[in-house]
CSV table of C-alpha atoms in Angstrom, one decimal:
chain,number,residue,atom,x,y,z
G,371,MET,CA,-26.0,-0.6,-11.8
G,372,ALA,CA,-22.9,-2.1,-10.1
G,373,SER,CA,-21.6,1.3,-8.9
G,374,TRP,CA,-25.1,2.1,-7.5
G,375,VAL,CA,-25.1,-1.2,-5.6
G,376,THR,CA,-21.5,-0.5,-4.3
G,377,VAL,CA,-22.4,3.0,-3.1
G,378,ALA,CA,-25.6,1.7,-1.4
G,379,ALA,CA,-23.6,-1.2,0.2
G,380,PHE,CA,-21.0,1.3,1.4
G,381,TYR,CA,-23.6,3.6,3.1
G,382,LEU,CA,-25.4,0.6,4.6
G,383,LEU,CA,-22.2,-0.9,6.0
G,384,ALA,CA,-21.0,2.5,7.3
G,385,ALA,CA,-24.4,3.0,9.0
G,386,VAL,CA,-24.1,-0.5,10.6
G,387,VAL,CA,-20.5,0.2,11.7
G,388,LEU,CA,-21.5,3.6,13.3
G,389,ALA,CA,-24.6,2.2,15.0
G,390,ALA,CA,-22.8,-0.8,16.4
G,391,ALA,CA,-19.9,1.3,17.6
G,392,ALA,CA,-22.3,3.7,19.4
G,393,GLY,CA,-24.0,0.6,20.9
G,394,VAL,CA,-20.6,-0.6,22.2
G,395,VAL,CA,-20.2,2.7,24.1
G,396,PHE,CA,-23.8,3.1,25.4
G,397,LYS,CA,-24.9,-0.5,26.2
G,398,ARG,CA,-24.8,-1.3,29.9
G,399,ASN,CA,-24.5,-5.1,29.4
G,400,LEU,CA,-20.9,-6.1,28.8
G,401,VAL,CA,-21.8,-9.1,26.7
G,402,HIS,CA,-24.0,-6.9,24.5
G,403,SER,CA,-21.2,-4.4,24.1
G,404,ALA,CA,-18.8,-7.2,23.1
G,405,LEU,CA,-21.2,-8.6,20.6
G,406,LEU,CA,-21.8,-5.2,19.1
G,407,LEU,CA,-18.0,-4.8,18.8
G,408,ALA,CA,-18.0,-8.0,16.8
G,409,VAL,CA,-20.7,-6.5,14.5
G,410,THR,CA,-18.5,-3.4,14.1
G,411,PHE,CA,-15.6,-5.5,13.0
G,412,ILE,CA,-17.7,-7.5,10.6
G,413,GLY,CA,-18.9,-4.2,9.1
G,414,VAL,CA,-15.4,-2.9,8.7
G,415,ALA,CA,-14.5,-6.2,7.0
G,416,GLY,CA,-17.4,-5.6,4.6
G,417,LEU,CA,-16.0,-2.2,3.9
G,418,TYR,CA,-12.6,-3.8,3.1
G,419,ILE,CA,-14.3,-6.2,0.7
G,420,LEU,CA,-15.9,-3.2,-1.1
G,421,LEU,CA,-12.4,-1.7,-1.4
G,422,ALA,CA,-11.1,-5.0,-3.0
G,423,ALA,CA,-8.9,-5.7,0.0
G,424,ASP,CA,-9.7,-9.3,0.5
G,425,PHE,CA,-6.7,-10.1,2.7
G,426,LEU,CA,-7.5,-7.3,5.1
G,427,ALA,CA,-11.1,-8.4,5.2
G,428,ALA,CA,-10.0,-12.0,6.1
G,429,VAL,CA,-7.6,-10.7,8.8
G,430,GLN,CA,-10.2,-8.4,10.2
G,431,LEU,CA,-12.7,-11.3,10.5
G,432,LEU,CA,-10.2,-13.8,11.9
G,433,VAL,CA,-8.0,-11.7,14.2
G,434,TYR,CA,-10.3,-9.0,15.5
G,435,ASN,CA,-13.4,-11.2,16.0
G,436,GLY,CA,-11.2,-13.8,17.7
G,437,ALA,CA,-10.0,-11.0,20.0
G,438,VAL,CA,-13.6,-10.1,20.7
G,439,ALA,CA,-14.3,-13.7,21.8
G,440,VAL,CA,-11.4,-13.5,24.2
G,441,ILE,CA,-12.6,-10.1,25.5
G,442,VAL,CA,-16.1,-11.6,26.2
G,443,VAL,CA,-14.6,-14.4,28.2
G,444,ILE,CA,-12.2,-12.2,30.1
G,445,GLY,CA,-14.9,-9.6,30.7
G,446,VAL,CA,-17.4,-12.1,32.0
G,447,MET,CA,-14.7,-13.6,34.2
G,448,LEU,CA,-13.7,-10.2,35.7
G,449,THR,CA,-17.2,-8.9,36.2
G,450,GLN,CA,-18.8,-11.8,37.9
G,451,LYS,CA,-21.8,-10.0,39.2
G,452,GLY,CA,-25.2,-11.4,39.8
G,453,ASP,CA,-26.8,-8.9,37.4
G,454,MET,CA,-25.2,-8.8,34.0
G,455,LYS,CA,-27.6,-6.1,32.8
G,456,ASN,CA,-25.5,-3.5,34.7
G,457,SER,CA,-22.1,-4.9,34.2
G,458,ASN,CA,-20.8,-2.0,32.1
G,459,PRO,CA,-21.5,1.1,34.3
G,460,PRO,CA,-21.5,4.6,32.8
G,461,ASN,CA,-18.4,6.7,33.0
G,462,ARG,CA,-18.2,10.0,34.9
G,463,MET,CA,-16.0,11.6,32.3
G,464,GLY,CA,-18.7,11.5,29.7
G,465,ARG,CA,-18.9,15.3,29.0
G,466,GLY,CA,-15.1,15.7,28.9
G,467,ILE,CA,-14.9,12.8,26.5
G,468,LEU,CA,-17.7,14.2,24.4
G,469,VAL,CA,-15.7,17.5,24.0
G,470,VAL,CA,-12.6,15.6,23.0
G,471,VAL,CA,-14.6,13.6,20.5
G,472,VAL,CA,-16.2,16.7,18.9
G,473,LEU,CA,-12.8,18.4,18.7
G,474,LEU,CA,-11.2,15.3,17.1
G,475,ALA,CA,-14.1,14.9,14.7
G,476,ALA,CA,-13.9,18.6,13.7
G,477,GLY,CA,-10.1,18.2,13.1
G,478,MET,CA,-10.6,15.1,11.0
G,479,LEU,CA,-13.4,16.7,9.0
G,480,THR,CA,-11.2,19.8,8.4
G,481,ALA,CA,-8.3,17.6,7.2
G,482,VAL,CA,-10.6,15.6,4.9
G,483,LEU,CA,-12.2,18.7,3.4
G,484,THR,CA,-8.9,20.6,2.9
G,485,THR,CA,-6.9,17.8,1.5
G,486,LYS,CA,-6.6,17.3,-2.3
G,487,TRP,CA,-7.2,13.7,-2.9
G,488,PRO,CA,-5.4,12.3,-5.9
G,489,VAL,CA,-7.4,10.0,-8.2
G,490,VAL,CA,-5.5,6.9,-9.2
G,491,ALA,CA,-6.5,5.4,-12.5
G,492,GLN,CA,-4.7,2.1,-11.7
G,493,PRO,CA,-7.1,-0.6,-10.6
G,494,ALA,CA,-6.7,-2.6,-7.4
G,495,PRO,CA,-4.7,-5.8,-7.7
G,496,GLY,CA,-6.9,-8.9,-8.1
G,497,GLU,CA,-5.5,-11.4,-5.6
G,498,THR,CA,-3.9,-9.6,-2.8
G,499,ALA,CA,-3.7,-12.6,-0.5
G,500,ALA,CA,-1.5,-14.5,-3.0
G,501,ALA,CA,0.7,-11.5,-3.5
G,502,ILE,CA,1.1,-10.9,0.3
G,503,ALA,CA,1.8,-14.6,0.8
G,504,GLY,CA,4.5,-14.5,-1.9
G,505,LEU,CA,6.2,-11.6,-0.2
G,506,LEU,CA,6.0,-13.1,3.3
G,507,LEU,CA,7.4,-16.5,2.2
G,508,GLY,CA,9.8,-15.1,-0.4
G,509,ASP,CA,11.5,-11.7,0.0
G,510,PHE,CA,10.6,-11.1,3.7
G,511,ALA,CA,10.8,-14.7,4.9
G,512,ILE,CA,13.5,-14.0,7.5
G,513,ALA,CA,11.6,-11.0,9.0
G,514,PHE,CA,8.4,-13.1,9.0
G,515,GLU,CA,10.1,-16.0,10.9
G,516,ALA,CA,11.8,-13.6,13.3
G,517,ALA,CA,8.4,-12.1,14.1
G,518,ALA,CA,7.0,-15.6,14.7
G,519,VAL,CA,9.9,-16.5,17.1
G,520,LEU,CA,9.3,-13.2,18.9
G,521,LEU,CA,5.6,-13.9,19.3
G,522,LEU,CA,6.4,-17.5,20.5
G,523,ALA,CA,8.9,-16.1,23.1
G,524,ALA,CA,6.2,-13.6,24.3
G,525,MET,CA,3.6,-16.3,24.6
G,526,ILE,CA,6.0,-18.5,26.6
G,527,GLY,CA,6.9,-15.6,28.8
G,528,ALA,CA,3.2,-14.8,29.4
G,529,ILE,CA,2.5,-18.4,30.4
G,530,ILE,CA,5.5,-18.4,32.8
G,531,LEU,CA,4.2,-15.1,34.4
G,532,ALA,CA,0.7,-16.5,34.6
G,533,ARG,CA,1.8,-19.6,36.4
G,534,GLY,CA,3.6,-17.6,39.1
G,535,GLY,CA,7.0,-16.1,39.8
G,536,GLU,CA,8.2,-18.6,42.4
G,537,ASN,CA,11.1,-20.9,41.8
G,538,ARG,CA,9.5,-24.3,41.0
G,539,GLY,CA,12.9,-26.1,41.1
G,540,SER,CA,13.2,-25.8,44.9
G,541,HIS,CA,10.0,-27.7,45.5
G,542,ARG,CA,11.1,-30.9,43.7
G,543,THR,CA,13.0,-32.4,46.6
């Protein structure tokens, strides 16, 4: 019973992800495309939950959906048109992109069908978030802190660049 439900949930989530991803490409309204992108990310998070990857599912929901919110705000700010229904115009390179997509899909399908997939009898770990937190705050604490300092420096640099490149010290007199 449980495996039947898992398989059905997988196919349902996969269908939702594919339909929402197609909607992102084909919708003409930018806001609708961004919201469908959020649905796509939520569906992928559901697939992660089915694979017992709870930490990846949480990161998928928090990081990527947060990024979608930022994309919506920036997209609306950059496309301030009177008519939002046509804010995402079609691309002229559609046929060329379709050829590339078909070739890429054929290559991936060939790789999937010709690869021997080993079956691992070992079950997935129960609490991945606790294990990852233990590694980040234990064995890899210095690398984790260095990445945090690097991201902070990048954020400060972005703020300085956004404020303008002129020398503010010369205007104080």
